[in-house]
XYZ file of C-alpha atoms in Angstrom:
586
model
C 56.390 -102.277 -13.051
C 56.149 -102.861 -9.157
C 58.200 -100.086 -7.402
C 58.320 -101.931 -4.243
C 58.780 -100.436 -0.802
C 61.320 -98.332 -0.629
C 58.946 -94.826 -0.529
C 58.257 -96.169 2.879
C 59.515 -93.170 5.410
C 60.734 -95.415 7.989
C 63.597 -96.912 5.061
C 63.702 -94.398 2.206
C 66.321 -91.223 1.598
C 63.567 -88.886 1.205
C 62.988 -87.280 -1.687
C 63.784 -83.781 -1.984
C 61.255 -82.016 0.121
C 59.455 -79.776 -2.556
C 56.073 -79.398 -1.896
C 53.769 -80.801 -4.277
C 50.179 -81.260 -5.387
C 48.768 -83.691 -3.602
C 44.646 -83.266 -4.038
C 44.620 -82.440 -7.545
C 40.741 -81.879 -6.968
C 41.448 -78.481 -4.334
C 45.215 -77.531 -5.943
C 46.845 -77.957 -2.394
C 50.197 -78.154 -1.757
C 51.999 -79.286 0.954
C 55.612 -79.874 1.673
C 57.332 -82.835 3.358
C 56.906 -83.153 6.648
C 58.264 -85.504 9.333
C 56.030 -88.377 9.721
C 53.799 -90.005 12.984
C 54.447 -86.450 15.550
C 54.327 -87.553 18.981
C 54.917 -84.564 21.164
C 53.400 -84.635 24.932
C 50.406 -87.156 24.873
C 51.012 -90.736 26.617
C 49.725 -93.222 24.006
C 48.586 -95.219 26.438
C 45.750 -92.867 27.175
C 43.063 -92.384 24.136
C 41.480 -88.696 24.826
C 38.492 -88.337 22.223
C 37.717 -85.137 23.965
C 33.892 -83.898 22.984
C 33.468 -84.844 19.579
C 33.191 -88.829 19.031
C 36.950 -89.936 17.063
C 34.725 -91.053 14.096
C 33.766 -87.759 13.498
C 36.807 -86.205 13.987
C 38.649 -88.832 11.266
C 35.607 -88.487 8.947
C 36.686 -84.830 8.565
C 40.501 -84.873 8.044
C 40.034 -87.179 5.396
C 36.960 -86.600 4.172
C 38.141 -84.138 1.959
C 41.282 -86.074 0.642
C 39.280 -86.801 -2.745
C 36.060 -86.193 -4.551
C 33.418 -89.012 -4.113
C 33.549 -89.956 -7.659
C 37.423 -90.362 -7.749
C 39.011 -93.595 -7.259
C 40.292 -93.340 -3.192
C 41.130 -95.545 -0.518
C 39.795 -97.558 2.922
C 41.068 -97.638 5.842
C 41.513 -99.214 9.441
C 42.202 -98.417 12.960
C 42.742 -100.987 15.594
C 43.063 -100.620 19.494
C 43.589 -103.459 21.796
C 42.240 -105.840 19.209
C 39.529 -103.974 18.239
C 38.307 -101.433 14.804
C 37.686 -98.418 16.625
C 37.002 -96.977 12.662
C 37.518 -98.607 9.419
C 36.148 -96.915 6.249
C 36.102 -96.606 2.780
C 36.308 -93.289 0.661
C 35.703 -93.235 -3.178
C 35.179 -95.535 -5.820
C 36.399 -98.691 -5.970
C 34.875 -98.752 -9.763
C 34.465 -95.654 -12.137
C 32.254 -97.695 -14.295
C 29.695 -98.898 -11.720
C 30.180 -96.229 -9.517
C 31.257 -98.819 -6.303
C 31.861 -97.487 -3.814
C 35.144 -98.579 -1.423
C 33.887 -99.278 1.720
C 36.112 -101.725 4.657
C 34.432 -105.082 2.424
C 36.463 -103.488 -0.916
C 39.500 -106.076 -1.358
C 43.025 -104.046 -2.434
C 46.027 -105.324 -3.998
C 48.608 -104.508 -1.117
C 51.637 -104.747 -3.185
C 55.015 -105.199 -1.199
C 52.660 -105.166 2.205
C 52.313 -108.913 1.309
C 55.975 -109.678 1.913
C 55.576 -110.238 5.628
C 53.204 -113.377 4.511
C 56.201 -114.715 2.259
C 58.993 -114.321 4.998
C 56.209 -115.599 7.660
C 55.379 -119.222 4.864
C 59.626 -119.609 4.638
C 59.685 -119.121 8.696
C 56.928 -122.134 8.960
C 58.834 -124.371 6.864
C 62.064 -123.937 8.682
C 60.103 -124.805 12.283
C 58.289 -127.768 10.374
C 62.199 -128.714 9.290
C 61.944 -128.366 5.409
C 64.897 -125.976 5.646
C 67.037 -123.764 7.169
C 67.266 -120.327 6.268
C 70.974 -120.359 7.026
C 70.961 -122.949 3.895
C 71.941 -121.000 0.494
C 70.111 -120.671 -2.261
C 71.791 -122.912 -4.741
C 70.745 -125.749 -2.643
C 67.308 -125.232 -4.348
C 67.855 -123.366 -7.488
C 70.793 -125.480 -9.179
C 70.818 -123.329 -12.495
C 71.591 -120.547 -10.558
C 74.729 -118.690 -11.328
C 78.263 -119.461 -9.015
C 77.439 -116.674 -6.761
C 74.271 -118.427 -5.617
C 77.051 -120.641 -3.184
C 77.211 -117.719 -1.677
C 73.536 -116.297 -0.992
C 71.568 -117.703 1.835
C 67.792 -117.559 2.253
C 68.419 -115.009 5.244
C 70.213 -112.444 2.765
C 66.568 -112.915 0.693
C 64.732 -112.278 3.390
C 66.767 -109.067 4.960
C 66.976 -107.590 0.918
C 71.173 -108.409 1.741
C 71.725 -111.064 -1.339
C 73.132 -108.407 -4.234
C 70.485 -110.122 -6.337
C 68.961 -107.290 -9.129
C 65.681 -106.697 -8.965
C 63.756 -108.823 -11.700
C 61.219 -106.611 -12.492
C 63.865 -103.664 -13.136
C 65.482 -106.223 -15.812
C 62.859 -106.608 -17.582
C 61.795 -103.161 -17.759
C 64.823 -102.077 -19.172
C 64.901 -104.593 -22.033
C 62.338 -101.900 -23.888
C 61.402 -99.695 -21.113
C 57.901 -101.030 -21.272
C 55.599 -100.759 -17.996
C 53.054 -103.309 -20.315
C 55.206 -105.756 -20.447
C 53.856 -109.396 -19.020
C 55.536 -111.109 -15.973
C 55.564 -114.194 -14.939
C 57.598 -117.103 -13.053
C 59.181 -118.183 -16.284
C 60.473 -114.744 -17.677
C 61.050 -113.710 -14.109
C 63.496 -116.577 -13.004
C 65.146 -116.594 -16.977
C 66.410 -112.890 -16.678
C 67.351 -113.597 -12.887
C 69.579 -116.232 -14.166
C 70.713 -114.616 -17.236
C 72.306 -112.319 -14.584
C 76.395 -112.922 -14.601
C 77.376 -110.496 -11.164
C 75.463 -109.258 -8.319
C 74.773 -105.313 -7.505
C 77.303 -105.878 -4.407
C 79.230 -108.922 -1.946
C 75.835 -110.759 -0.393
C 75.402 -109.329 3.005
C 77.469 -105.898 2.289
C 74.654 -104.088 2.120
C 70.732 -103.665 2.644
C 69.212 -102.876 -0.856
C 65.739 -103.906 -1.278
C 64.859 -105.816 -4.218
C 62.027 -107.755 -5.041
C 64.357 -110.951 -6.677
C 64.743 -112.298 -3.422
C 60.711 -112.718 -2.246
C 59.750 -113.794 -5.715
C 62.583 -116.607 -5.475
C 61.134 -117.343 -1.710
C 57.595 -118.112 -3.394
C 59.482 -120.755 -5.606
C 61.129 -122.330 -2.599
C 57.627 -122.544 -0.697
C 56.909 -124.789 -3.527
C 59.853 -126.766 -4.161
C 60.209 -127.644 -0.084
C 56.548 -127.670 0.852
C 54.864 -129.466 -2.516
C 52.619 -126.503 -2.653
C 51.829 -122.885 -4.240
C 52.725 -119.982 -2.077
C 49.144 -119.587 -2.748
C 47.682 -122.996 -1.421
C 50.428 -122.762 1.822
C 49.942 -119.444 3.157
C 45.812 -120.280 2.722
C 46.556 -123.259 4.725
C 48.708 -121.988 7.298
C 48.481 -118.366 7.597
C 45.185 -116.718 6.231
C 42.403 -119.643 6.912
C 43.820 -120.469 10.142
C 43.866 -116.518 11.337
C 39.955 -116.322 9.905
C 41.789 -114.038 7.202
C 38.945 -115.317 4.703
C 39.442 -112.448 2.401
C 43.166 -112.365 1.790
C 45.206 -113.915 -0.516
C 48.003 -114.330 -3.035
C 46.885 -113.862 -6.462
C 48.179 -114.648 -9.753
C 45.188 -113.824 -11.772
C 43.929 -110.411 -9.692
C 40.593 -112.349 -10.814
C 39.617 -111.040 -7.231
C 35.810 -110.887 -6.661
C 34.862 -107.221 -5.139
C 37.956 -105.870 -5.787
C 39.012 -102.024 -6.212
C 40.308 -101.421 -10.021
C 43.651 -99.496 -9.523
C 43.720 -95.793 -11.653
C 46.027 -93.553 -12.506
C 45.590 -89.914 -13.646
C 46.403 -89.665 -17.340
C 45.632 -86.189 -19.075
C 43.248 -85.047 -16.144
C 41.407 -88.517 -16.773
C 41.786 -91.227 -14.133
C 42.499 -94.753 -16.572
C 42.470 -98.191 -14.790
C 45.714 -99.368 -14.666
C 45.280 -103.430 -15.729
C 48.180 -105.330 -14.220
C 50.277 -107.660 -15.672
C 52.621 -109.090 -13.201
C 51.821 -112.705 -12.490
C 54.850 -113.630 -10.083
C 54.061 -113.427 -6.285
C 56.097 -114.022 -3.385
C 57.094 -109.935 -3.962
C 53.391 -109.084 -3.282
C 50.180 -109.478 -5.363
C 48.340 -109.900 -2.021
C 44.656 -108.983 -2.191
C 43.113 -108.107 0.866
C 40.229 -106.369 2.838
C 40.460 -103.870 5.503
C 37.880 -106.114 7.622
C 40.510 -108.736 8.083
C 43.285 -106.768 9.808
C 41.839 -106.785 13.300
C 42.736 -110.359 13.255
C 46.619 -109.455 11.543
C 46.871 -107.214 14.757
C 45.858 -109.604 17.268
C 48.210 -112.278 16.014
C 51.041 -109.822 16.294
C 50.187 -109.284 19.894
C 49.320 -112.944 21.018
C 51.637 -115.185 18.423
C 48.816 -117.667 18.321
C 48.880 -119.009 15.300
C 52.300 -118.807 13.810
C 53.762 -118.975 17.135
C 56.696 -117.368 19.155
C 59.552 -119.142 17.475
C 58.352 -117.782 14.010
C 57.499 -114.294 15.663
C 61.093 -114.173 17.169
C 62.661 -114.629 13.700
C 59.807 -112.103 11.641
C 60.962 -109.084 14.351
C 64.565 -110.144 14.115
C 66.302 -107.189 12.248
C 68.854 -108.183 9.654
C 72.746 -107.249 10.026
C 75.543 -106.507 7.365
C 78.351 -108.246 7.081
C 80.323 -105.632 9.193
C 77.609 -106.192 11.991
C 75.521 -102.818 11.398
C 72.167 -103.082 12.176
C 69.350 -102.645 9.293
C 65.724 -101.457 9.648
C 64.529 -104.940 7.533
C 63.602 -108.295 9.462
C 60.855 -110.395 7.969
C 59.331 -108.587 5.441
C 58.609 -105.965 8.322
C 60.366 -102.486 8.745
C 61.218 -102.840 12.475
C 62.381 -99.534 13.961
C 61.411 -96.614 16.478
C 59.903 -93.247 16.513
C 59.843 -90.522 19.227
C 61.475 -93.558 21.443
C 58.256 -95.279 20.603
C 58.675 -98.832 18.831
C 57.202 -99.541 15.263
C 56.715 -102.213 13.208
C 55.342 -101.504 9.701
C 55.686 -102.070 5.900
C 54.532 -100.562 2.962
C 53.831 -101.211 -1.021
C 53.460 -99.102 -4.113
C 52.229 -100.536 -7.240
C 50.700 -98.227 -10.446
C 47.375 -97.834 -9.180
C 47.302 -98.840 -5.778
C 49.219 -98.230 -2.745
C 49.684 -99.262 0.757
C 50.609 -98.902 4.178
C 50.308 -100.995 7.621
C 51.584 -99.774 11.122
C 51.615 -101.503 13.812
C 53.115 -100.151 17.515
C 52.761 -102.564 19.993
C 53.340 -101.133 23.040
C 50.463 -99.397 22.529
C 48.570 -102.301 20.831
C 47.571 -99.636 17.923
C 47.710 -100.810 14.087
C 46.565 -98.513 11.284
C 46.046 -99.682 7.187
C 45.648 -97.527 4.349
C 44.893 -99.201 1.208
C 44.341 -96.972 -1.907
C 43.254 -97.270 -5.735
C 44.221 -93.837 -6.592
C 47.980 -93.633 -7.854
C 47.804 -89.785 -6.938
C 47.859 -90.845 -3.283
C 51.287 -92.179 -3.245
C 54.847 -91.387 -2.166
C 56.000 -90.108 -5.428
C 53.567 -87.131 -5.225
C 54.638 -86.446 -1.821
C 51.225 -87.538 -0.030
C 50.344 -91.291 0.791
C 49.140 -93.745 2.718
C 51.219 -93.019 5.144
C 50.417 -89.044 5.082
C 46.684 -90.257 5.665
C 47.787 -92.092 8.759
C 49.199 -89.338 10.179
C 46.062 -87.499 10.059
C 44.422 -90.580 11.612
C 47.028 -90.761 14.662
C 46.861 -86.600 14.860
C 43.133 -87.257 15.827
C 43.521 -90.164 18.349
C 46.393 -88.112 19.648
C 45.660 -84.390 19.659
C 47.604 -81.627 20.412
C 49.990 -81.549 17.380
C 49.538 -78.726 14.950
C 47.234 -79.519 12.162
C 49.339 -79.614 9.009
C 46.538 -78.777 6.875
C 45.701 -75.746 9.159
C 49.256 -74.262 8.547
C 49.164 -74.874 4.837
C 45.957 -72.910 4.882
C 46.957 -69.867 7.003
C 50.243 -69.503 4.776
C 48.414 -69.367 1.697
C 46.266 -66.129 2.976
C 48.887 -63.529 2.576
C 48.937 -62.757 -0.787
C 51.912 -61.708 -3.162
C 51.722 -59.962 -6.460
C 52.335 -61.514 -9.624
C 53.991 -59.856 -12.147
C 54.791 -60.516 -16.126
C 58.889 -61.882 -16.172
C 61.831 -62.740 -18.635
C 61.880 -66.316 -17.521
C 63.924 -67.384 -20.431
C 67.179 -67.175 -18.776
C 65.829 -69.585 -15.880
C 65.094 -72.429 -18.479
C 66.699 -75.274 -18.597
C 67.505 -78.690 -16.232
C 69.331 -78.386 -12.929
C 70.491 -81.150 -10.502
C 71.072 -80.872 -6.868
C 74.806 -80.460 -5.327
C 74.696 -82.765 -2.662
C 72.632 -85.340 -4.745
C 73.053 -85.257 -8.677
C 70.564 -88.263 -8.899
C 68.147 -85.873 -8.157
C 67.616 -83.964 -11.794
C 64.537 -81.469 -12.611
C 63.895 -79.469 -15.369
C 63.195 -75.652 -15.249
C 60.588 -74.377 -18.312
C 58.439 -71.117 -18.404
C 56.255 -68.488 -19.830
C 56.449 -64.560 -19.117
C 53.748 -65.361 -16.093
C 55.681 -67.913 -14.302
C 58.009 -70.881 -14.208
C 57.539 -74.505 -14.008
C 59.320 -77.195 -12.446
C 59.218 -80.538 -13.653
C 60.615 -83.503 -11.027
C 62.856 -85.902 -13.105
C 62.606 -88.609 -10.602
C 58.686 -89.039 -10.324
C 57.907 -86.667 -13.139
C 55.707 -84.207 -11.216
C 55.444 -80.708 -11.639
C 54.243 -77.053 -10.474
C 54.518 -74.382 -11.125
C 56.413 -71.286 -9.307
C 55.365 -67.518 -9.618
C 58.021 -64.931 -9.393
C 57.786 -62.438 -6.404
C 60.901 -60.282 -7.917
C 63.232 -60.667 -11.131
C 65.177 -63.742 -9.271
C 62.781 -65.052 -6.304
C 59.876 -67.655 -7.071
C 57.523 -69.434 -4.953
C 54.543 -71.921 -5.366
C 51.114 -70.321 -5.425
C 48.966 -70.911 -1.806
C 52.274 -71.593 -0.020
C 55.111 -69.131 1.749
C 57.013 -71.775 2.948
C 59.326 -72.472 -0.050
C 61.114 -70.158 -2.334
C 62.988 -70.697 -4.918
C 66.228 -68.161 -5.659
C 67.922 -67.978 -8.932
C 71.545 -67.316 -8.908
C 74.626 -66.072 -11.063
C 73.549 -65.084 -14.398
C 76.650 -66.241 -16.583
C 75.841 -65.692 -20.581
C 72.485 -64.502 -19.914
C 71.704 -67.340 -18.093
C 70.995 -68.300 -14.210
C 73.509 -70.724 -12.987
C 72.320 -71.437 -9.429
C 69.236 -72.487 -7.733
C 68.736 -72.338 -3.856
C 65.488 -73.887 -2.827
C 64.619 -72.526 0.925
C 62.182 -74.257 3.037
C 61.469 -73.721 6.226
C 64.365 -71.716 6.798
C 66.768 -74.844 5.166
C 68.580 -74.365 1.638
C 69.290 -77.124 -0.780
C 71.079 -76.370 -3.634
C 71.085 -76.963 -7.427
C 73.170 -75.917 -10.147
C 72.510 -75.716 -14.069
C 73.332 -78.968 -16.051
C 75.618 -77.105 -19.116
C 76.354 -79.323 -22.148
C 79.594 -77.365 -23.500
C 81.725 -80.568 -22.499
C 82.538 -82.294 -26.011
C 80.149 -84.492 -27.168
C 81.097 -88.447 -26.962
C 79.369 -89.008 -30.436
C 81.712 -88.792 -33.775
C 78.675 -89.460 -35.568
C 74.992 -89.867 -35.002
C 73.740 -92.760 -34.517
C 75.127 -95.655 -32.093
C 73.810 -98.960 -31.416
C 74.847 -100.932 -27.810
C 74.135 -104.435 -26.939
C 73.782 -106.417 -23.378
C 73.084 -110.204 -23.233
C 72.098 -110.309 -19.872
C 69.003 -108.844 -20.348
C 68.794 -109.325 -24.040
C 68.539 -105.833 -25.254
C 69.884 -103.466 -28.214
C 69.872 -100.000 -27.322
C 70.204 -97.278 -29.802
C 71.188 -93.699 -28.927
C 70.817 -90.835 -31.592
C 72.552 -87.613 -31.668
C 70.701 -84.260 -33.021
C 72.826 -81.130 -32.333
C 74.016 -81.695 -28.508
C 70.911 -83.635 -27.464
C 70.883 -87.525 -27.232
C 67.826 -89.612 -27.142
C 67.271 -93.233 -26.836
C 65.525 -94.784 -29.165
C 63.218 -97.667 -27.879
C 60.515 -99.732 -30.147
C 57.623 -97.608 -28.050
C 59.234 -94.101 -28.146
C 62.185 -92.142 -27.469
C 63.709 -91.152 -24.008
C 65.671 -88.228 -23.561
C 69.019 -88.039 -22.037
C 70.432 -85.117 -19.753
C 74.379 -84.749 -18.800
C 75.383 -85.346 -15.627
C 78.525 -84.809 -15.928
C 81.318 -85.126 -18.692
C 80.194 -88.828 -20.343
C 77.148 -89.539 -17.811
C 73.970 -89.113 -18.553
C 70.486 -89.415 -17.445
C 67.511 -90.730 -18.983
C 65.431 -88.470 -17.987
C 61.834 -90.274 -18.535
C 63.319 -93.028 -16.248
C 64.092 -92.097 -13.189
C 67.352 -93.011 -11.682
C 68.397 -94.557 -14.234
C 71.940 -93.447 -15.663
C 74.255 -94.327 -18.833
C 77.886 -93.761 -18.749
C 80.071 -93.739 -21.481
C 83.224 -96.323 -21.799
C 86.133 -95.121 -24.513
C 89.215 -96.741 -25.878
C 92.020 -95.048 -27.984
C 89.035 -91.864 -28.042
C 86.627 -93.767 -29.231
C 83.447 -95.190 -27.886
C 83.664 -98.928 -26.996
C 80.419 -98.810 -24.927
C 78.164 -97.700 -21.600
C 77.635 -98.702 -18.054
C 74.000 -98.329 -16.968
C 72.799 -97.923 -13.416
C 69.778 -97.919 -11.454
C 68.711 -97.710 -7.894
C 68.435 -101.533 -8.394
C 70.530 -103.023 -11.133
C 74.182 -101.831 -11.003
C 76.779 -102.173 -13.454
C 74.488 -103.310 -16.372
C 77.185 -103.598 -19.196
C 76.242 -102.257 -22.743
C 78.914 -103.200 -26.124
C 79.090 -100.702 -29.003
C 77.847 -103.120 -31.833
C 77.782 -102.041 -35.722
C 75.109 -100.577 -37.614
């Protein structure tokens, strides 16, 4: 399943700021921390001081991952020119390849820019208007296509859900295989939108996958063939491309860590348009320089990719083109990002400085999710072409020399899943031994574990920073949780299941035709799990009739009722809204 963009800092509500393991290979943690620091140094002026910037960006990444771990390249680019591009890792576990700034990536959402760039062409070559909506082109479309335009695909403003969450959910399958067919079937199987087109910003990847079907329809060619044509051959961009097949010669496999084992990840989306973009480091100089000079697409299509999208209450987004368009430290920024299992991405660009960084990686554990990316490892680039700011990894490292005893503890009455007061979509789980406790993160599923410094106080071994206080014993139990970092508290509270249970009986089946799907939800004692053809998913309360599913994210059931009885559920997630589920007999 593509996640799509939204870990990228610039546009995401970050994630709560524990820190996590980031470098499985040196147990590391490090916590959140605001991204690109600009303190006192011009950026006009590159200081390299004694010791040549190569050197000095060999080192602060150098030890990022082990040599025979999958890893990453990168790029830096000033005035036009790589001033360092490298590649760390393997790009193959089997024959030991190495990445290196020739190793060709799959970029994920990064590719959107190219889509939003191909539907920009055709408008200045007079194929369309992107003022024109979308039922113009797709006449199977449901009513509410009259009321989408190709501007509220391009801004992530048309209400559309997001394809690839639909057909997750039919079975909850990452596996399963997607292509234009089942992609544009469930989009139209669809009978409302997530919200009023142009109401709101929500990114989904619908609207860029329907944009590669409109290339073709308008232009008589494959997004493929017409950004070749008009984007990549003409820019000398000879080794990027759309891909269907990820039949890409040279490429980097994408892993992810499975049981301590990295395990390529094979992909099976097919659609592009969204992303699938393959593409080498060694071709970004030229990326940069057209952003600069507007060469080849030109200043008309330039004007509309910068052009930041608006709600229908006139409130500004971050989103133009398939480009993040914002500021930082009263510095402008341009950038994008894209997270796919296995690989991940990031490209800045800030042009008044005429400085553009990528990060393309083939190691899953370098990702948002675990709370250290591509865009972490671009901060460490920019903290060495800028000096002065505090080296992170410096800080982490002095805090983790003043030791603390460990001690043997009751952790029993700390067990158990919390969720945070001022956002219950953020849900973790509390479980433990008589050495320590460990938290599991029920939105990306990683955990730690904390080590008690008295009977209520925790923290996370190598790190001062963060402690976590248990509160309130009620029935033996701890209630409360306040997690202080950095001298800020964020509170949690216990998840208690003594609200009556919505099941008479023990077994339930629920049915939605828009995606296709039976659900079935068992009961055993007060726990409910739902039972899908490749396993069973757990489900947490929320609160009285809403529930989590814990294995998937932000993904949440609610119970409907009529004369006391169960009738059916609402499910949500961050991108389909109001999915409607009907009790059905068993």
């Amino acid at each position: 399943m593509q996640s799509g963009v939204f870990y990228l800092k610039l546009a995401e509500c970050n994630p709560l700021a524990f820190p996590i393991v980031y470098n499985h290979t040196f147990n590391r943690m490090k916590s959140k921390i605001s991204i690109i620091l600009f303190n006192t140094l011009l950026l006009s002026t590159l200081c390299y001081g004694q010791t040549p910037l190569s050197k000095r960006i060999d080192r602060v990444l150098s030890g990022i991952i082990k040599p025979n771990e999958p890893g990453f390249a990168v790029g830096v680019v000033k005035n036009g020119q790589f001033i360092y591009k490298k590649g760390f890792g393997l790009a193959d576990l089997k024959t030991n390849r190495k990445n290196t700034a020739e190793t060709s990536f799959n970029i994920a959402s990064d590719g959107k820019k190219f889509t939003a760039a191909c539907i920009y062409l055709l408008q200045a070559q007079g194929k369309l208007k992107t003022s024109d909506k979308i039922s113009k082109y797709f006449k199977d479309l449901p009513k509410y296509a009259d009321s989408i335009s190709i501007d509220h695909l391009i801004h992530h403003q048309s209400g559309l859900r997001d394809y690839d969450t639909l057909i997750w959910l039919v079975n909850f399958d990452e596996n399963t295989l997607i292509d234009d067919e089942n992609a544009y079937q469930i989009i139209a199987s669809q009978h409302s939108l997530n919200f009023i087109p142009g109401d709101q910003f929500s990114y989904s990847n619908s609207g860029y996958f329907l944009l590669s079907l409109m290339v073709k329809k308008v232009s008589g060619m494959d997004l493929v063939q017409y950004a070749d044509k008009y984007i990549f051959k003409p820019l000398k961009m000879n080794n990027t491309t759309f891909s269907r097949t990820h039949q890409v010669l040279g490429k980097a496999n994408g892993y992810v860590l499975e049981n301590k084992n990295f395990v390529e990840n094979i992909l099976h989306t097919k659609t592009i348009g969204q992303g699938n973009v393959y593409s080498k480091i060694s071709d970004w100089d030229k990326w940069f320089a057209e952003m600069k000079l507007h060469s080849i697409l030109g200043d008309s299509v330039w004007k509309n990719m910068l052009k930041i999208g608006k709600t229908n209450d006139g409130k500004s987004t971050v989103y133009a083109g398939g480009l993040f368009v914002t500021t930082n430290k009263n510095k402008r920024l341009i950038a994008h990002g894209g997270d796919l299992y296995g690989y991940h991405s990031s490209m800045r660009y800030f042009p008044d400085e005429d400085l553009g960084i990528v990060v393309f990686t083939n190691n899953d554990t370098i990702s948002p999710e675990n709370n250290f990316g591509p865009d972490d490892i671009s901060d460490k680039i920019l903290g060495e072409i800028y000096p002065g700011n505090d080296k992170l990894e410096d800080i982490a490292k002095n805090n983790a020399e003043t030791p603390y005893p460990k001690k043997n503890q009751d952790t029993l009455s700390y067990t158990g899943h919390y969720k945070l007061e001022n956002d219950s979509t953020k849900l973790f789980y509390v479980s433990g031994n008589s050495r320590k406790l460990t938290i599991l993160q029920g939105w990306n599923e990683i955990n730690y574990p904390i080590i008690p410094l008295n009977d209520s106080l925790y923290y996370i071994d190598k790190t001062i920073d963060i402690t976590f206080q248990f509160k309130k014993a009620i029935g033996g139990k701890m209630n409360r949780l306040e997690i202080i970092q950095n001298g800020k508290t964020t509170r949690a509270a216990r998840i208690t299941t003594t609200e009556t249970t919505p099941f008479n009986n023990s077994e339930m089946s629920f049915y939605n035709n828009e995606i296709n799907s039976y659900y079935k939800i068992i009961q055993k004692n007060n726990d409910f799990q739902l039972v899908m053809p490749n396993g069973r998913l757990n489900l947490v309360l929320l609160q009285k009739n809403k529930y989590r599913v814990w294995e998937a994210g932000t993904t949440d059931i609610t119970f409907k009722y009529a004369n006391d009885k169960i009738t059916g559920f609402t499910l949500n997630h961050v991108r389909v809204k109001n999915l409607q589920f009907s009790k059905v007999s068993n």
